[in-house]
Amino acid sequence: MQQHDPHHTIPGHIAPHIPADLYQQLDGRPIVIIQTPAPAQTTSVRKWAVPVAIGLAGAAGVLGVVAAAVAVFDYAARTAAFIGSATGPIGLGLSLKLFQSKNK
């Protein structure tokens, strides 16, 4: 058995291992293990800018829908108030007659 020479290893890297059954199939033949380096850790603006842009677009869309709903409700309330004030007591009696229950 050969002694492991610590001077030939790169500090901080661990050698890759092969499974035992594959090692036994090799029967002493030499093998080459190719290990690609890990990709560089870069922080790009795109990594966080795209989710932020999508979130802001969604928030603006929800805000627009809420503003439109409030505007429609405000318009409906003002219209009902105008019709109610324009018709007076005669309109109130007519409205009660029209909107009364049909199930008598």
Tab-separated table of C-alpha atoms in Angstrom:
chain	number	residue	atom	x	y	z
A	1	MET	CA	0.000	0.000	0.000
A	2	GLN	CA	1.326	3.426	-0.911
A	3	GLN	CA	1.671	6.254	1.541
A	4	HIS	CA	-0.395	9.372	0.885
A	5	ASP	CA	1.831	12.379	0.223
A	6	PRO	CA	0.166	15.512	1.693
A	7	HIS	CA	2.386	17.814	-0.423
A	8	HIS	CA	0.714	16.751	-3.682
A	9	THR	CA	-2.816	17.730	-2.688
A	10	ILE	CA	-4.331	21.147	-3.094
A	11	PRO	CA	-5.388	22.552	0.277
A	12	GLY	CA	-9.121	23.037	0.611
A	13	HIS	CA	-10.077	20.528	-2.100
A	14	ILE	CA	-11.290	17.020	-1.465
A	15	ALA	CA	-10.578	14.381	-4.076
A	16	PRO	CA	-13.650	12.821	-5.707
A	17	HIS	CA	-14.367	9.209	-4.872
A	18	ILE	CA	-15.750	6.408	-6.987
A	19	PRO	CA	-18.135	3.709	-5.736
A	20	ALA	CA	-16.562	0.464	-4.481
A	21	ASP	CA	-18.232	-1.786	-7.068
A	22	LEU	CA	-16.907	0.370	-9.925
A	23	TYR	CA	-13.434	0.290	-8.383
A	24	GLN	CA	-13.519	-3.495	-8.247
A	25	GLN	CA	-14.589	-3.676	-11.907
A	26	LEU	CA	-11.538	-1.639	-12.934
A	27	ASP	CA	-9.245	-4.468	-11.817
A	28	GLY	CA	-6.202	-2.254	-11.384
A	29	ARG	CA	-6.604	-0.319	-14.645
A	30	PRO	CA	-5.811	3.391	-14.430
A	31	ILE	CA	-8.690	5.860	-14.391
A	32	VAL	CA	-8.909	9.597	-14.989
A	33	ILE	CA	-11.282	11.705	-12.937
A	34	ILE	CA	-12.139	15.082	-14.447
A	35	GLN	CA	-13.489	17.579	-11.999
A	36	THR	CA	-14.763	20.891	-13.315
A	37	PRO	CA	-14.288	23.954	-11.126
A	38	ALA	CA	-17.278	25.421	-9.362
A	39	PRO	CA	-18.839	28.431	-11.122
A	40	ALA	CA	-17.754	31.798	-9.811
A	41	GLN	CA	-20.133	33.395	-7.329
A	42	THR	CA	-21.166	36.673	-8.893
A	43	THR	CA	-23.946	38.861	-7.667
A	44	SER	CA	-25.701	40.420	-10.598
A	45	VAL	CA	-28.352	43.077	-10.613
A	46	ARG	CA	-30.615	40.818	-12.692
A	47	LYS	CA	-30.689	38.278	-9.860
A	48	TRP	CA	-32.760	40.576	-7.630
A	49	ALA	CA	-34.044	43.220	-10.076
A	50	VAL	CA	-36.373	40.893	-11.987
A	51	PRO	CA	-38.286	39.682	-8.891
A	52	VAL	CA	-38.510	43.237	-7.568
A	53	ALA	CA	-39.843	44.487	-10.921
A	54	ILE	CA	-42.424	41.694	-11.071
A	55	GLY	CA	-43.517	42.429	-7.490
A	56	LEU	CA	-43.855	46.152	-8.162
A	57	ALA	CA	-45.835	45.512	-11.347
A	58	GLY	CA	-48.190	43.206	-9.454
A	59	ALA	CA	-48.628	45.760	-6.674
A	60	ALA	CA	-49.382	48.511	-9.203
A	61	GLY	CA	-51.944	46.260	-10.895
A	62	VAL	CA	-53.708	45.491	-7.626
A	63	LEU	CA	-53.671	49.193	-6.713
A	64	GLY	CA	-55.252	50.031	-10.085
A	65	VAL	CA	-58.020	47.468	-9.617
A	66	VAL	CA	-58.785	48.779	-6.125
A	67	ALA	CA	-58.829	52.382	-7.380
A	68	ALA	CA	-61.202	51.454	-10.208
A	69	ALA	CA	-63.537	49.635	-7.801
A	70	VAL	CA	-63.596	52.630	-5.439
A	71	ALA	CA	-64.341	54.966	-8.362
A	72	VAL	CA	-67.250	52.776	-9.534
A	73	PHE	CA	-68.703	52.575	-6.012
A	74	ASP	CA	-68.347	56.348	-5.583
A	75	TYR	CA	-70.050	56.964	-8.921
A	76	ALA	CA	-72.899	54.590	-7.995
A	77	ALA	CA	-73.395	56.264	-4.608
A	78	ARG	CA	-73.422	59.767	-6.115
A	79	THR	CA	-75.871	58.668	-8.815
A	80	ALA	CA	-78.207	57.108	-6.258
A	81	ALA	CA	-78.027	60.238	-4.102
A	82	PHE	CA	-78.763	62.484	-7.098
A	83	ILE	CA	-81.738	60.390	-8.220
A	84	GLY	CA	-83.045	60.246	-4.672
A	85	SER	CA	-82.813	63.981	-4.201
A	86	ALA	CA	-84.242	64.792	-7.650
A	87	THR	CA	-87.368	62.669	-7.351
A	88	GLY	CA	-88.390	63.829	-3.897
A	89	PRO	CA	-91.287	62.269	-1.958
A	90	ILE	CA	-93.127	61.100	-5.079
A	91	GLY	CA	-90.068	59.176	-6.224
A	92	LEU	CA	-89.694	57.598	-2.802
A	93	GLY	CA	-93.227	56.260	-2.858
A	94	LEU	CA	-92.802	55.003	-6.429
A	95	SER	CA	-89.515	53.319	-5.496
A	96	LEU	CA	-91.100	51.562	-2.536
A	97	LYS	CA	-93.913	50.360	-4.787
A	98	LEU	CA	-91.479	49.054	-7.427
A	99	PHE	CA	-89.036	47.365	-5.079
A	100	GLN	CA	-91.459	45.688	-2.734
A	101	SER	CA	-91.453	41.911	-2.411
A	102	LYS	CA	-93.256	40.006	-5.154
A	103	ASN	CA	-93.919	36.992	-2.899
A	104	LYS	CA	-97.194	37.913	-1.194
